Structures are given as C-alpha cells and as structure tokens.
Short mmCIF file of C-alpha atoms in Angstrom, two decimals:
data_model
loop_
_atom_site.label_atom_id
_atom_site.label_comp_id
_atom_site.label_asym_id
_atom_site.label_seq_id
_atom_site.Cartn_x
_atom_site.Cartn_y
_atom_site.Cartn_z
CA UNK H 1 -1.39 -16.28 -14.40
CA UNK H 2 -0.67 -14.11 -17.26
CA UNK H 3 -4.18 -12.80 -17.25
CA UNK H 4 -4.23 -11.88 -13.68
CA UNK H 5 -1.33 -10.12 -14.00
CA UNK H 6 -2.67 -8.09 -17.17
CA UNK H 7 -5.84 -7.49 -14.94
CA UNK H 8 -3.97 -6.19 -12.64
CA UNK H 9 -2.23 -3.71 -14.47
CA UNK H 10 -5.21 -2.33 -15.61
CA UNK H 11 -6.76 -1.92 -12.71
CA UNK H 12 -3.52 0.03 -11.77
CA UNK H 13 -3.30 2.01 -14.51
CA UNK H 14 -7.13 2.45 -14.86
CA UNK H 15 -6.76 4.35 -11.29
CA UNK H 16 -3.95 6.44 -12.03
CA UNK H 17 -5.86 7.82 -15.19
CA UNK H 18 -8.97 8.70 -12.42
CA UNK H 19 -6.98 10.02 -9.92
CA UNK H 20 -5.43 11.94 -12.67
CA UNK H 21 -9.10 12.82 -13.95
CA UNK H 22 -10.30 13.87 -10.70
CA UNK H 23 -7.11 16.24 -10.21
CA UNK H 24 -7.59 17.76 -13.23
CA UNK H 25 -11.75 17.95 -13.66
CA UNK H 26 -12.00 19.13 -9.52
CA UNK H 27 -8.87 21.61 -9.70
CA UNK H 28 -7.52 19.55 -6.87
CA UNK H 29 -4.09 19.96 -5.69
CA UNK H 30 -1.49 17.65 -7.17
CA UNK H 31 -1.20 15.54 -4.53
CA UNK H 32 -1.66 11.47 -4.82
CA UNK H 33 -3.91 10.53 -2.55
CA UNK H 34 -0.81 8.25 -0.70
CA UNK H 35 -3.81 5.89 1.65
CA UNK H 36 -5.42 4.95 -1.91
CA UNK H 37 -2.58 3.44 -3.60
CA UNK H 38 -1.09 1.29 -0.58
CA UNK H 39 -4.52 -0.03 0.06
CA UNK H 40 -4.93 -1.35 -3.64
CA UNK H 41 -1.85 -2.04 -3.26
CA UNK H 42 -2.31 -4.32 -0.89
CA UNK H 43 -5.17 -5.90 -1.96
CA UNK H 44 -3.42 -6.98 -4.91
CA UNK H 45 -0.80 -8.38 -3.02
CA UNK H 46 -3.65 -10.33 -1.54
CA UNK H 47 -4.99 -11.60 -4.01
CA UNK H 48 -1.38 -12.86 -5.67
CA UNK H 49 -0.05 -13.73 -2.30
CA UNK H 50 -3.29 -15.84 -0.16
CA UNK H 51 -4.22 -16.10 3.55
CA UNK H 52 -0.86 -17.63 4.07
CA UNK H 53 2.10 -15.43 2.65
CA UNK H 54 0.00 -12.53 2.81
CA UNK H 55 0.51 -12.93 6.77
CA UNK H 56 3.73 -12.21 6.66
CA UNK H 57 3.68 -8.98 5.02
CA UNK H 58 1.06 -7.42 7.20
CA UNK H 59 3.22 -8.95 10.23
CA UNK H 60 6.37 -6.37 8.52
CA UNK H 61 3.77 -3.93 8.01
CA UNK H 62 2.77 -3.83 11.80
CA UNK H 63 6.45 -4.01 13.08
CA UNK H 64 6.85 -0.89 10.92
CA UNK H 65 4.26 1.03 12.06
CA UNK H 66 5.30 0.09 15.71
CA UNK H 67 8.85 0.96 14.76
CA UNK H 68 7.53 4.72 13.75
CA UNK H 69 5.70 5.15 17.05
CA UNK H 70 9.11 4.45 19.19
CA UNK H 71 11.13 6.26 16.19
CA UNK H 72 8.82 9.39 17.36
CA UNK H 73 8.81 8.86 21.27
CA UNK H 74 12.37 8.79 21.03
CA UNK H 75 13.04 11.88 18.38
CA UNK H 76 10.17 14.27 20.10
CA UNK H 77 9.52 12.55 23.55
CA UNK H 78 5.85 12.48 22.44
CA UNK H 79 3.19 10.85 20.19
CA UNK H 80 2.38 13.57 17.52
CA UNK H 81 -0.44 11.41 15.69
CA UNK H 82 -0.68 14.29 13.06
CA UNK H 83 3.44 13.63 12.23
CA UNK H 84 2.48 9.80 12.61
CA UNK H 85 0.39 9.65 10.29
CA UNK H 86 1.66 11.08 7.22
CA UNK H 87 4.97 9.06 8.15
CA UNK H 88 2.96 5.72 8.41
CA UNK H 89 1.03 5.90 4.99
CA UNK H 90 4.60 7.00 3.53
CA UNK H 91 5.78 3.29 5.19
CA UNK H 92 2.74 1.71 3.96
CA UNK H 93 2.72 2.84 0.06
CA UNK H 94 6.66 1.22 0.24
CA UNK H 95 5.32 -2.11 1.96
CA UNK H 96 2.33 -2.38 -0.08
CA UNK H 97 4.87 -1.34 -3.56
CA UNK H 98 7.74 -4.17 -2.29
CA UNK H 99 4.91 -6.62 -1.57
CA UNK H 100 3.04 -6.14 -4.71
CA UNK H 101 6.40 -7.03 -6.51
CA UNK H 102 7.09 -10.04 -4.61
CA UNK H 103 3.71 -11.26 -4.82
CA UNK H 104 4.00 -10.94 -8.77
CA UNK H 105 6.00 -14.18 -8.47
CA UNK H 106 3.35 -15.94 -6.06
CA UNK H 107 2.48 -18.48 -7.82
CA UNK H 108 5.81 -20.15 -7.38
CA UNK H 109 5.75 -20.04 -3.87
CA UNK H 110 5.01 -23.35 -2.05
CA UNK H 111 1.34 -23.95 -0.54
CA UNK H 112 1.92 -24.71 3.08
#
C-alpha cells in the first residue's frame, strides 16, 4: 500500500519535472498540457480503484461530458466542438483529480 502510493507520487512528480523540462528546453508556451494529466490521472485511479469502483467514476465522467453537450445546446443553440472540447478536458482533469483522491483510500473499499 504504502509503496504504491510512493510510486505513485513519483510517477506524478517525475512528469511534472518533464513537462516542465520540455517547456523550458522547446521554448514552449506555458501551458500544461490539460489531456496529459487527466489521463494519468486516471490511470492511477485505475490502478488504486479496479474494474469495479473504477466503473463508477467513468459512469460520472460520461454524465459530465453529456451534461456539457446540453449545457452548450442550450447556452449557444449549437454544438461548437472547438468550445467543447477545451470545456470537457477542463471537466476531465477535475474528475480524474477527485477520483485520484478517493481512490488513495481504495484499499478500504469492499470487493464486491
């Protein structure tokens, strides 16, 4: 337990310090690459979480999403993808952040 954890802190912090590296060796804009970190992010959860609870998360994550789409019809009275989908990896990094913090404590969860 305490070693995955550890393991997966430095995996965290290990790509912060190369996104970091890139930014800086490249002259890229600062801008974190938003897609990246919810999609590690969610593989960690993943890995904490198993087939079972990690259901449930992507089943919030897909309401979400859904939930933007009709959020957008009815502001603009259109689909926009280009406005979607900045919005829906915005929704995703906070999923994938509140899911990885939740599924720090899955071990205590009950195997169903």
């Amino acid at each position: 337990m305490i070693r995955q954890l550890i393991m997966e802190f430095i995996i965290l912090i290990g790509y912060g310090m190369l996104e970091r590296l890139t930014i800086k060796l490249f002259k890229l804009p600062k801008q974190r690459s938003t897609w990246l970190w919810a999609t590690l992010l969610m593989v960690l959860s993943f890995w904490n979480l198993g087939f079972y609870w990690y259901c449930y998360v992507l089943i919030v994550w897909m309401l979400l999403s859904i939930g933007l789409i009709f959020l957008q019809l009815a502001a603009a009275h259109q689909f926009i993808y280009r406005q979607y989908w900045s919005a829906f990896w915005r929704v995703t990094l906070v999923v994938s952040v509140a899911a990885f913090l939740v599924s720090l404590a899955g071990s205590y969860l009950p195997v169903v």
